[in-house]
Coordinates of C-alpha atoms and ligand atoms in Angstrom, one line a residue:
X1 CA 145.7 100.9 72.7
X2 CA 147.7 100.6 75.9
X3 CA 149.3 97.8 77.7
X4 CA 147.1 94.9 79.0
X5 CA 146.7 94.9 82.8
X6 CA 144.9 92.5 85.0
X7 CA 142.0 94.3 86.7
X8 CA 142.0 94.6 90.5
X9 CA 139.6 92.2 92.2
X10 CA 137.4 95.1 93.3
X11 CA 136.8 96.1 89.8
X12 CA 136.2 92.5 88.7
X13 CA 133.5 92.3 91.3
X14 CA 131.9 95.5 90.1
X15 CA 131.8 94.3 86.5
X16 CA 130.2 90.9 87.6
X17 CA 127.8 92.8 89.8
X18 CA 126.6 94.7 86.8
X19 CA 125.1 91.5 85.4
X20 CA 123.5 90.3 88.6
X21 CA 122.6 93.5 90.5
X22 CA 120.8 95.7 88.1
X23 CA 118.4 97.4 90.5
X24 CA 117.1 97.2 94.1
X25 CA 114.7 94.5 93.0
X26 CA 117.5 92.2 91.8
X27 CA 119.1 92.5 95.3
X28 CA 115.8 91.5 96.9
X29 CA 115.5 88.5 94.5
X30 CA 118.9 87.1 95.3
X31 CA 118.3 87.5 99.1
X32 CA 114.9 85.9 99.0
X33 CA 116.3 83.0 96.9
X34 CA 119.0 82.5 99.5
X35 CA 116.5 82.4 102.3
X36 CA 114.4 79.9 100.4
X37 CA 117.4 77.7 99.7
X38 CA 118.1 77.9 103.4
X39 CA 114.8 76.1 104.1
X40 CA 113.1 79.0 105.9
X41 CA 109.5 78.9 107.1
X42 CA 109.2 82.6 107.7
X43 CA 110.7 85.4 105.8
X44 CA 110.4 89.2 106.5
X45 CA 111.5 91.9 104.2
X46 CA 112.2 95.5 105.3
X47 CA 112.7 98.2 102.7
X48 CA 113.2 101.9 103.2
X49 CA 113.3 104.7 100.7
X50 CA 112.2 102.6 97.7
X51 CA 115.1 100.3 98.2
X52 CA 117.7 103.0 98.0
X53 CA 118.0 103.2 101.8
X54 CA 117.8 99.6 103.1
X55 CA 116.9 96.2 101.7
X56 CA 116.8 93.7 104.5
X57 CA 115.7 90.1 104.6
X58 CA 115.2 88.2 107.8
X59 CA 114.7 84.4 107.7
X60 CA 114.6 81.5 110.1
X61 CA 116.5 79.2 107.9
X62 CA 119.6 77.0 108.6
X63 CA 121.9 79.9 109.1
X64 CA 125.7 79.9 108.6
X65 CA 128.7 79.2 110.8
X66 CA 131.5 81.7 111.2
X67 CA 133.7 80.4 108.3
X68 CA 130.8 80.2 105.9
X69 CA 129.5 83.6 106.9
X70 CA 132.9 85.1 105.8
X71 CA 133.3 83.0 102.7
X72 CA 129.8 83.8 101.5
X73 CA 131.0 87.2 100.4
X74 CA 133.8 85.9 98.2
X75 CA 133.2 85.5 94.5
X76 CA 132.2 82.1 93.4
X77 CA 131.7 80.8 96.9
X78 CA 128.7 78.6 97.3
X79 CA 127.5 75.7 99.4
X80 CA 125.1 74.6 96.6
X81 CA 127.4 72.9 94.0
X82 CA 130.9 71.5 94.2
X83 CA 131.8 70.0 90.8
X84 CA 130.9 70.5 87.2
X85 CA 128.5 67.6 87.1
X86 CA 126.4 69.3 89.8
X87 CA 125.5 72.0 87.3
X88 CA 123.4 69.4 85.5
X89 CA 121.3 68.6 88.5
X90 CA 120.5 71.9 90.2
X91 CA 117.8 71.8 92.8
X92 CA 118.4 75.1 94.6
X93 CA 117.6 78.6 93.4
X94 CA 121.2 79.8 93.7
X95 CA 124.3 78.0 92.5
X96 CA 126.9 80.5 91.2
X97 CA 128.0 81.9 94.5
X98 CA 128.1 85.4 93.0
X99 CA 125.2 87.2 94.5
X100 CA 126.5 88.2 97.9
X101 CA 129.9 89.2 96.5
X102 CA 128.3 91.3 93.9
X103 CA 125.8 92.9 96.2
X104 CA 128.5 93.8 98.8
X105 CA 130.6 95.5 96.1
X106 CA 127.8 97.9 95.0
X107 CA 126.4 98.6 98.5
X108 CA 127.8 101.2 100.9
X109 CA 127.4 98.9 103.8
X110 CA 126.3 95.3 104.4
X111 CA 125.4 93.7 107.8
X112 CA 124.9 90.0 108.2
X113 CA 123.8 88.4 111.4
X114 CA 123.4 84.6 111.3
X115 CA 123.1 81.6 113.6
X116 CA 122.9 77.9 113.0
X117 CA 121.0 75.5 115.2
X118 CA 123.9 74.9 117.5
X119 CA 126.5 77.4 116.6
X120 CA 127.3 80.9 117.9
X121 CA 125.6 84.0 116.6
X122 CA 127.9 86.0 114.2
X123 CA 127.8 89.5 113.0
X124 CA 129.7 90.4 109.8
X125 CA 130.0 94.0 108.6
X126 CA 131.3 95.1 105.3
X127 CA 131.9 98.8 104.7
X128 CA 134.0 100.1 101.8
X129 CA 135.0 96.5 100.9
X130 CA 136.4 96.0 104.4
X131 CA 135.0 93.1 106.3
X132 CA 134.9 92.9 110.1
X133 CA 133.4 90.2 112.2
X134 CA 132.1 90.3 115.8
X135 CA 129.6 88.3 117.8
X136 CA 125.9 89.1 117.5
X137 CA 123.1 89.1 120.0
X138 CA 120.8 87.1 117.7
X139 CA 119.3 84.3 119.6
X140 CA 117.1 82.4 117.1
X141 CA 118.3 80.3 114.3
X142 CA 118.4 82.1 110.9
X143 CA 119.9 84.9 109.0
X144 CA 119.3 88.6 108.8
X145 CA 121.0 90.5 106.0
X146 CA 120.8 94.2 105.6
X147 CA 122.0 96.1 102.5
X148 CA 122.4 99.8 102.9
X149 CA 122.6 102.5 100.2
X150 CA 122.8 100.4 97.2
X151 CA 124.6 102.0 94.2
X152 CA 125.5 105.0 96.4
X153 CA 129.1 104.6 95.2
X154 CA 128.2 103.4 91.7
X155 CA 126.8 106.5 90.0
X156 CA 126.7 104.9 86.6
X157 CA 124.2 102.4 87.8
X158 CA 122.2 104.8 90.0
X159 CA 121.6 107.0 87.0
X160 CA 119.7 104.2 85.3
X161 CA 117.2 103.6 88.1
X162 CA 113.7 104.5 87.3
X163 CA 111.3 106.7 89.3
X164 CA 110.9 105.8 93.0
X165 CA 107.5 104.4 92.4
X166 CA 108.6 102.2 89.6
X167 CA 111.5 100.8 91.6
X168 CA 109.1 100.1 94.5
X169 CA 106.8 98.4 92.1
X170 CA 109.7 96.2 90.9
X171 CA 110.5 95.4 94.5
X172 CA 107.0 94.4 95.4
X173 CA 106.5 92.4 92.2
X174 CA 109.8 90.5 92.8
X175 CA 108.5 89.7 96.3
X176 CA 105.1 88.6 95.0
X177 CA 106.5 86.5 92.2
X178 CA 108.5 84.5 94.7
X179 CA 105.9 84.4 97.4
X180 CA 103.2 83.3 94.9
X181 CA 104.7 79.8 94.6
X182 CA 106.4 79.2 98.0
X183 CA 103.2 78.3 99.8
X184 CA 104.6 76.9 102.9
X185 CA 106.5 80.0 103.8
X186 CA 105.0 82.9 105.8
X187 CA 106.0 86.2 104.1
X188 CA 105.9 89.8 105.2
X189 CA 107.1 92.9 103.4
X190 CA 107.4 96.4 104.9
X191 CA 108.2 99.7 103.2
X192 CA 109.3 102.5 105.5
X193 CA 108.0 100.4 108.4
X194 CA 104.5 100.1 106.8
X195 CA 103.2 96.6 106.1
X196 CA 102.6 96.1 102.4
X197 CA 101.7 92.4 102.3
X198 CA 101.4 89.6 104.9
X199 CA 101.0 86.2 103.2
X200 CA 100.2 83.4 105.6
X201 CA 101.0 79.8 104.8
X202 CA 98.6 78.6 102.1
X203 CA 97.2 75.2 101.2
X204 CA 97.0 75.9 97.5
X205 CA 98.0 78.5 95.1
X206 CA 94.5 79.9 94.7
X207 CA 94.5 80.8 98.4
X208 CA 97.7 82.7 98.0
X209 CA 96.4 84.4 94.8
X210 CA 93.4 85.7 96.9
X211 CA 95.8 87.0 99.5
X212 CA 97.8 88.9 96.8
X213 CA 95.2 90.0 94.3
X214 CA 91.9 89.8 96.2
X215 CA 88.9 89.1 94.0
X216 CA 90.9 89.1 90.8
X217 CA 91.7 85.6 91.7
X218 CA 88.1 84.8 90.9
X219 CA 88.9 85.5 87.2
X220 CA 90.8 82.2 87.2
X221 CA 89.7 78.6 87.1
X222 CA 90.6 76.3 89.9
X223 CA 94.2 75.0 89.7
X224 CA 94.8 71.8 87.7
X225 CA 97.7 69.5 88.0
X226 CA 98.6 67.1 85.1
X227 CA 101.4 64.6 85.1
X228 CA 103.0 63.5 81.8
X229 CA 106.0 61.3 81.0
X230 CA 108.1 64.4 80.5
X231 CA 107.0 66.6 83.5
X232 CA 104.4 67.6 85.9
X233 CA 102.4 70.7 85.0
X234 CA 100.4 72.9 87.4
X235 CA 98.1 75.4 85.8
X236 CA 96.0 78.3 87.0
X237 CA 94.3 79.7 83.9
X238 CA 92.3 82.8 83.5
X239 CA 88.7 82.3 82.3
X240 CA 88.7 83.5 78.7
X241 CA 85.9 86.0 79.3
X242 CA 88.2 87.9 81.6
X243 CA 91.1 88.3 79.2
X244 CA 92.3 91.9 78.7
X245 CA 94.4 93.7 76.2
X246 CA 97.2 94.0 78.7
X247 CA 98.1 91.7 81.5
X248 CA 101.1 91.4 83.7
X249 CA 100.0 88.1 85.2
X250 CA 101.8 85.7 82.8
X251 CA 103.9 83.8 85.3
X252 CA 106.0 80.8 84.3
X253 CA 108.0 78.8 86.8
X254 CA 110.3 75.9 86.1
X255 CA 111.3 74.0 89.2
X256 CA 110.2 76.9 91.4
X257 CA 112.2 79.5 89.5
X258 CA 110.3 82.2 87.7
X259 CA 111.6 82.4 84.2
X260 CA 110.9 83.9 80.8
X261 CA 110.3 81.0 78.5
X262 CA 109.4 81.6 74.9
X263 CA 108.6 78.0 74.4
X264 CA 106.0 78.0 77.2
X265 CA 104.5 81.4 76.6
X266 CA 104.1 80.6 72.9
X267 CA 102.4 77.3 73.8
X268 CA 100.0 79.1 76.1
X269 CA 99.3 81.8 73.5
X270 CA 98.5 79.2 70.9
X271 CA 96.4 77.2 73.3
X272 CA 94.2 80.2 74.1
X273 CA 93.7 80.9 70.4
X274 CA 90.0 80.6 69.5
X275 CA 89.0 81.0 73.1
X276 CA 89.8 84.7 73.2
X277 CA 89.9 87.5 70.7
X278 CA 93.3 87.7 69.0
X279 CA 94.0 91.2 70.5
X280 CA 93.5 90.0 74.0
X281 CA 96.1 88.4 76.3
X282 CA 95.3 85.6 78.7
X283 CA 96.6 85.7 82.3
X284 CA 98.0 82.5 83.6
X285 CA 100.3 80.9 86.1
X286 CA 102.2 77.8 84.8
X287 CA 104.4 75.7 87.0
X288 CA 106.6 73.0 85.4
X289 CA 108.2 70.5 87.6
X290 CA 110.8 68.6 85.6
X291 CA 113.8 66.4 86.2
X292 CA 116.6 69.0 86.7
X293 CA 118.8 67.0 84.3
X294 CA 116.3 67.8 81.5
X295 CA 116.7 71.6 81.8
X296 CA 119.7 73.9 81.9
X297 CA 119.3 76.9 84.2
X298 CA 122.8 78.1 83.7
X299 CA 122.1 80.3 80.6
X300 CA 121.4 83.8 82.0
X301 CA 123.4 85.9 84.5
X302 CA 120.3 86.6 86.5
X303 CA 118.9 83.1 85.9
X304 CA 115.9 84.4 84.1
X305 CA 115.9 81.9 81.3
X306 CA 116.2 78.2 81.0
X307 CA 117.0 75.8 78.1
X308 CA 115.0 72.6 77.8
X309 CA 116.6 69.5 76.5
X310 CA 113.4 68.7 74.6
X311 CA 111.7 72.1 73.8
X312 CA 109.3 70.6 71.3
X313 CA 108.1 68.1 73.9
X314 CA 107.6 70.9 76.4
X315 CA 105.7 73.0 73.8
X316 CA 103.4 70.1 72.9
X317 CA 102.8 69.1 76.5
X318 CA 102.0 72.7 77.7
X319 CA 99.9 73.4 74.6
X320 CA 97.7 70.3 74.9
X321 CA 97.3 70.5 78.7
X322 CA 96.1 74.1 78.5
X323 CA 93.9 73.4 75.5
X324 CA 92.2 70.5 77.2
X325 CA 91.7 72.4 80.4
X326 CA 90.1 75.3 78.6
X327 CA 87.8 72.9 76.7
X328 CA 86.7 71.2 79.8
X329 CA 86.1 74.4 81.7
X330 CA 84.3 76.3 79.0
X331 CA 82.0 73.3 78.4
X332 CA 80.8 73.7 82.0
X333 CA 80.4 77.5 81.5
X334 CA 78.5 76.9 78.3
X335 CA 76.0 74.7 80.1
X336 CA 75.5 77.4 82.7
X337 CA 75.1 80.1 80.0
X338 CA 72.4 78.1 78.2
X339 CA 70.4 77.8 81.4
X340 CA 70.5 81.6 81.8
X341 CA 69.4 82.0 78.3
X342 CA 66.1 80.2 79.0
X343 CA 65.2 82.8 81.5
X344 CA 66.0 85.7 79.3
X345 CA 64.5 84.6 76.0
X346 CA 63.3 87.3 73.6
X347 CA 65.4 90.0 75.2
X348 CA 68.1 91.8 73.5
X349 CA 71.1 92.8 75.6
X350 CA 73.3 95.8 75.1
X351 CA 76.7 96.1 76.5
X352 CA 79.6 98.4 76.2
X353 CA 82.4 96.6 77.8
X354 CA 85.4 95.0 76.2
X355 CA 84.7 92.0 78.4
X356 CA 81.5 91.5 76.5
X357 CA 83.2 91.7 73.2
X358 CA 85.7 89.1 74.3
X359 CA 83.0 86.8 75.6
X360 CA 81.2 87.2 72.2
X361 CA 84.3 86.3 70.4
X362 CA 85.0 83.5 72.7
X363 CA 81.6 82.1 72.6
X364 CA 81.2 82.5 68.8
X365 CA 83.8 79.8 68.5
X366 CA 81.6 77.3 70.1
X367 CA 79.9 76.4 66.9
X368 CA 76.1 75.9 66.5
X369 CA 75.1 77.6 69.7
X370 CA 72.7 80.4 69.4
X371 CA 72.1 82.3 72.6
X372 CA 72.2 85.8 74.0
X373 CA 74.3 87.0 76.9
X374 CA 73.4 88.6 80.2
X375 CA 74.0 92.3 80.2
X376 CA 77.1 93.8 81.8
X377 CA 76.4 96.9 83.9
X378 CA 77.5 100.0 82.2
X379 CA 79.9 102.4 83.9
X380 CA 77.4 105.2 83.9
X381 CA 74.1 104.4 85.3
X382 CA 72.3 106.7 82.8
X383 CA 73.4 107.8 79.4
X384 CA 72.3 111.3 80.4
X385 CA 74.8 111.2 83.3
X386 CA 77.5 110.4 80.9
X387 CA 76.5 113.1 78.6
X388 CA 76.5 115.7 81.3
X389 CA 80.0 114.8 82.1
X390 CA 81.0 115.8 78.6
X391 CA 78.7 118.7 78.2
X392 CA 80.8 121.2 80.1
X393 CA 83.6 120.4 77.8
X394 CA 81.8 121.4 74.7
X395 CA 81.6 125.0 75.8
X396 CA 84.0 127.2 73.9
X397 CA 87.4 127.7 75.4
X398 CA 87.9 130.9 77.3
X399 CA 91.6 130.9 77.9
X400 CA 92.4 132.7 74.6
X401 CA 94.2 130.0 72.8
X402 CA 94.8 130.6 69.1
X403 CA 92.4 129.3 66.5
X404 CA 93.2 125.7 65.9
X405 CA 94.7 124.5 62.6
X406 CA 92.4 123.0 60.1
X407 CA 93.3 119.3 59.7
X408 CA 91.9 116.9 57.3
X409 CA 89.2 115.8 59.7
X410 CA 88.2 119.3 60.5
X411 CA 88.0 119.9 56.8
X412 CA 85.5 117.2 56.6
X413 CA 83.4 118.3 59.5
X414 CA 83.5 122.0 58.8
X415 CA 79.9 122.1 57.9
X416 CA 76.9 121.0 59.8
X417 CA 76.0 117.5 58.8
X418 CA 72.6 116.9 57.2
X419 CA 71.8 113.3 57.9
X420 CA 73.4 111.9 61.0
X421 CA 73.1 108.4 62.4
X422 CA 74.6 106.2 65.1
X423 CA 75.6 102.7 64.3
X424 CA 76.2 99.9 66.8
X425 CA 75.8 102.5 69.5
X426 CA 79.4 103.3 68.9
X427 CA 79.9 105.1 65.6
X428 CA 78.5 108.3 64.4
X429 CA 78.1 108.4 60.6
X430 CA 77.0 111.2 58.4
X431 CA 77.0 112.3 54.8
X432 CA 78.7 115.5 53.7
X433 CA 79.0 116.6 50.1
X434 CA 80.6 113.6 48.4
X435 CA 81.7 111.8 51.4
X436 CA 80.6 109.5 54.3
X437 CA 82.3 110.4 57.6
X438 CA 82.7 107.9 60.4
X439 CA 83.5 109.0 63.9
X440 CA 84.3 106.7 66.9
X441 CA 82.2 108.3 69.6
X442 CA 84.5 107.3 72.5
X443 CA 87.8 108.1 70.8
X444 CA 86.4 111.5 69.8
X445 CA 84.8 112.4 73.1
X446 CA 88.0 111.2 74.9
X447 CA 90.1 113.5 72.8
X448 CA 87.8 116.5 73.4
X449 CA 88.0 115.9 77.2
X450 CA 91.8 115.4 76.9
X451 CA 92.4 118.8 75.2
X452 CA 90.0 120.6 77.5
X453 CA 91.8 119.2 80.5
X454 CA 95.2 120.0 79.1
X455 CA 94.4 123.6 78.3
X456 CA 92.8 124.2 81.7
X457 CA 95.5 122.4 83.8
X458 CA 95.6 123.9 87.2
X459 CA 92.4 125.8 86.8
X460 CA 89.9 123.0 86.3
X461 CA 86.6 124.0 88.0
X462 CA 86.0 121.6 90.8
X463 CA 83.1 120.7 93.1
X464 CA 83.5 119.5 96.7
X465 CA 81.8 116.2 97.3
X466 CA 79.0 116.5 99.9
X467 CA 80.1 113.3 101.4
X468 CA 83.8 112.6 100.7
X469 CA 84.5 109.1 99.4
X470 CA 86.9 107.0 101.4
X471 CA 88.9 104.5 99.4
X472 CA 90.8 101.6 100.9
X473 CA 94.0 100.8 99.2
X474 CA 97.0 98.5 99.6
X475 CA 99.8 100.4 101.4
X476 CA 102.0 100.7 98.3
X477 CA 99.0 101.7 96.2
X478 CA 98.3 104.5 98.7
X479 CA 101.9 105.7 98.3
X480 CA 101.7 105.8 94.6
X481 CA 98.4 107.8 94.7
X482 CA 99.7 110.2 97.3
X483 CA 102.8 110.8 95.2
X484 CA 100.6 111.9 92.4
X485 CA 98.5 114.2 94.6
X486 CA 99.8 117.4 93.0
X487 CA 99.3 116.2 89.5
X488 CA 95.8 115.0 90.3
X489 CA 95.0 118.4 91.8
X490 CA 96.0 120.0 88.6
X491 CA 93.3 117.9 87.0
X492 CA 90.8 119.0 89.6
X493 CA 90.9 115.8 91.6
X494 CA 91.6 116.5 95.2
X495 CA 92.5 113.7 97.6
X496 CA 93.6 113.6 101.2
X497 CA 95.4 111.1 103.4
X498 CA 92.7 109.4 105.5
X499 CA 95.0 107.6 107.8
X500 CA 95.8 103.8 107.8
X501 CA 95.7 102.5 104.2
X502 CA 92.9 104.8 103.1
X503 CA 92.6 108.0 101.2
X504 CA 89.6 110.2 100.8
X505 CA 88.4 112.0 97.8
X506 CA 87.1 115.5 98.6
X507 CA 86.8 117.3 95.3
X508 CA 86.3 116.3 91.7
X509 CA 86.1 118.3 88.5
X510 CA 82.7 119.8 87.9
X511 CA 82.2 117.9 84.7
X512 CA 83.3 114.6 86.2
X513 CA 80.5 114.0 88.7
X514 CA 80.0 110.5 87.4
X515 CA 83.5 109.2 87.1
X516 CA 83.9 105.8 88.7
X517 CA 86.6 106.8 91.1
X518 CA 87.6 103.3 92.3
X519 CA 88.2 102.1 88.8
X520 CA 90.0 105.3 87.9
X521 CA 92.4 105.3 90.8
X522 CA 93.2 101.6 90.3
X523 CA 94.0 102.2 86.8
X524 CA 96.3 105.0 87.8
X525 CA 98.1 102.7 90.2
X526 CA 98.5 100.0 87.6
X527 CA 99.6 102.4 84.9
X528 CA 103.1 101.6 83.8
X529 CA 105.1 104.8 84.1
X530 CA 108.4 103.4 83.0
X531 CA 109.2 106.4 80.8
X532 CA 107.8 109.0 83.1
X533 CA 111.1 110.9 83.1
X534 CA 110.6 111.7 79.4
X535 CA 108.5 114.6 78.3
X536 CA 106.2 115.0 75.4
X537 CA 105.1 117.8 73.3
X538 CA 101.5 118.2 72.5
X539 CA 100.6 121.0 70.1
X540 CA 102.2 124.0 71.9
X541 CA 102.5 122.4 75.3
X542 CA 105.2 120.4 76.8
X543 CA 104.2 118.0 79.6
X544 CA 105.8 115.0 81.3
X545 CA 104.9 111.6 80.1
X546 CA 103.5 110.9 83.5
X547 CA 101.0 113.8 83.3
X548 CA 100.2 112.9 79.8
X549 CA 99.2 109.4 80.9
X550 CA 97.2 110.8 83.7
X551 CA 95.4 113.1 81.4
X552 CA 94.7 110.4 78.9
X553 CA 93.4 108.1 81.7
X554 CA 91.1 110.8 83.1
X555 CA 89.8 111.6 79.7
X556 CA 89.1 108.0 79.0
X557 CA 87.2 107.5 82.3
X558 CA 85.4 110.7 82.0
X559 CA 84.1 110.5 78.4
X560 CA 81.1 108.9 76.6
X561 CA 81.8 105.2 76.1
X562 CA 81.3 103.0 73.2
X563 CA 78.0 101.2 73.4
X564 CA 76.0 104.2 74.5
X565 CA 72.9 105.3 72.6
X566 CA 73.3 109.0 71.7
X567 CA 70.7 111.5 70.6
X568 CA 71.2 113.7 67.5
X569 CA 72.2 116.7 69.6
X570 CA 74.7 114.6 71.6
X571 CA 76.2 113.5 68.3
X572 CA 76.4 117.0 67.1
X573 CA 78.1 118.0 70.3
X574 CA 80.9 115.5 69.5
X575 CA 81.2 116.6 65.9
X576 CA 81.4 120.3 67.0
X577 CA 83.7 119.4 69.8
X578 CA 86.1 117.8 67.4
X579 CA 86.2 120.9 65.3
X580 CA 87.7 123.0 68.1
X581 CA 90.6 120.6 68.7
X582 CA 94.3 121.3 68.0
X583 CA 94.9 117.7 67.1
X584 CA 91.6 116.0 66.3
X585 CA 92.8 113.1 64.3
X586 CA 93.7 110.6 67.1
X587 CA 92.6 109.7 70.6
X588 CA 95.2 110.2 73.3
X589 CA 96.2 106.5 72.9
X590 CA 96.7 107.0 69.1
X591 CA 93.6 105.4 67.7
X592 CA 91.9 107.4 64.9
X593 CA 88.9 109.4 65.9
X594 CA 87.4 109.4 62.4
X595 CA 87.8 108.3 58.8
X596 CA 85.9 108.9 55.6
X597 CA 85.1 107.2 52.4
X598 CA 84.3 109.1 49.2
X599 CA 81.2 108.6 47.1
X600 CA 83.6 107.8 44.2
X601 CA 85.2 105.0 46.2
X602 CA 81.7 103.6 47.0
X603 CA 80.8 103.7 43.3
X604 CA 84.1 101.9 42.4
X605 CA 83.2 99.2 44.8
X606 CA 79.9 98.8 43.1
X607 CA 81.6 98.9 39.7
X608 CA 79.6 102.0 38.7
X609 CA 82.8 103.9 38.4
X610 CA 86.4 102.9 37.6
Ligands
LIG701 P1 124.6 81.1 95.9 O1 123.2 81.3 96.4 O2 124.6 81.1 94.4 O3 125.3 79.9 96.5 P2 125.2 83.6 97.2 O4 126.3 84.6 97.0 O5 123.8 84.1 97.0 O6 125.5 82.4 96.2 O7 125.4 83.0 98.6 C1 126.6 82.4 99.0 C2 126.4 81.3 100.1 O8 126.0 81.9 101.3 C3 125.3 80.3 99.8 O9 125.7 79.3 99.0 C4 124.9 79.9 101.2 O10 125.7 78.8 101.6 C5 125.2 81.1 102.0 N1 123.9 81.9 102.3 C6 123.6 83.0 101.7 N2 122.4 83.5 102.3 C7 122.0 82.6 103.2 C8 120.9 82.5 104.1 N3 119.9 83.4 104.1 N4 120.9 81.5 105.0 C9 121.9 80.5 105.0 N5 122.9 80.6 104.1 C10 123.0 81.6 103.3
LIG702 MG1 122.2 83.1 96.1

């Protein structure tokens, strides 16, 4: 080990920057927080090249005078606290005075133009750590800060950035997370000069949710505000019947700052227990307003965590507030459901959707109530339509692949089954020699579609649509879809830019005539592709994770669903289809396609055998 040396200031800045400025989205977060702390009423964000080119925030806040504008870029220079006691009473989003110093040390160039109410307009430029100042032509009060080519000179960090689309998603999410709760600020965000979101001032959070998520906001109950001795809680809770397996709307804010809080998320999870199936996750927005002296925000470099002085108190308060809200709201829903039931007496309803299952689970907790549920419209209008989708897939492969290996499942389904039945419109069951075989019809059909698609990548038979479908998207959604244009084409899905924020669908695979394109495209957009740079091996083929996900998604949307009644020949098609697969044991998401139980095991259960 060598001699100890004091690091030069530039290097110190870089090291500190590593903690604060992890990716373009962290730059945006810091800049937006500064604009909010500066009491802005209007904030505009301009991004180019997924944040790698420019990240610019323009506000109409209090601005800075000349001395402050220069000082702002020094490490630990802040106007927000002065002495150590102030740390216990933080009411602003920033307080460490680190962000601008860190950002300017990892960007190739920074421009700041700022003006206070009365003062002159100032322009600061920083390039290669050299600061120059001049006068600016800015006439209105406020600050415009432009960060160019972030990480251009920091290859170590640049290397860890994810795909362009993912970084853009992070940027947009960061923007939305902040905009969601700052209702009296008008926000706009542009990417490559295209408007992504315009959020006008809102009266309540539900209005802003509608602006951001559209009709998804209907999945939530009306906001509720409850005041306790400890804190004020504002809740926007998802209706239990809308809960899904995955959600990214679990937002927790403490005094306006979005944070990860185990205490609060655990309390919410517990509170939803019994209202939703245990495998589902509720969406929610929880805002806690608490005396700043009762919470420490100075525990994480990026201010993502907080420490409560009384965590148990917070847990109890959040838990019981959510619980009570859900009880009150579901009681109302139950009343409505019973009214519906009177109209539909003596009918049995079938449904295929997960929603339905969740509503069953949820409602079965409401003891002593015996009623049926309105049907949920299936994805395919006719079962026959769904079958025809799959039919083309059951034809033998023609591309000369080697005979598949025989796996345990194939062993079991080698021979034509004798008796074959469908249970719960979801499982195919049959007897073979000394075994009972169970097949999950969706998992199996999905896997068959998946392999067929995989082995005919690039040569999927397509059919032009008589009337192309035009689909309206949000601008960043359109960008994500257009970036996948080539991959989609490999799968036989041909899309074209239709101008504005629309795309049009012109060709789809021959066997996919009934795919619900809207749902399908939206799922592609929301698919997390964080590991898209990795590749996967499937049997003898190597494909990128991104393409694998796309294939899995297409297979899922284009295959027979759970909950569909099948005829015997349709069941046989699935069984025969499974036989041709290279890897028949699991669906593309990893769930088993089938399992079996031996006669011997059954006899053991009945104590006929030991
Ligand atoms: P912090 O926000 O923790 O104080 P920053 O490095 O983010 O540290 O900012 C340093 C200082 O620059 C702030 O304390 C504030 O006085 C000033 N500042 C930064 N951005 C703005 C802005 N948009 N409007 C007015 N003042 C700003
Ligand atoms: Mg700041």
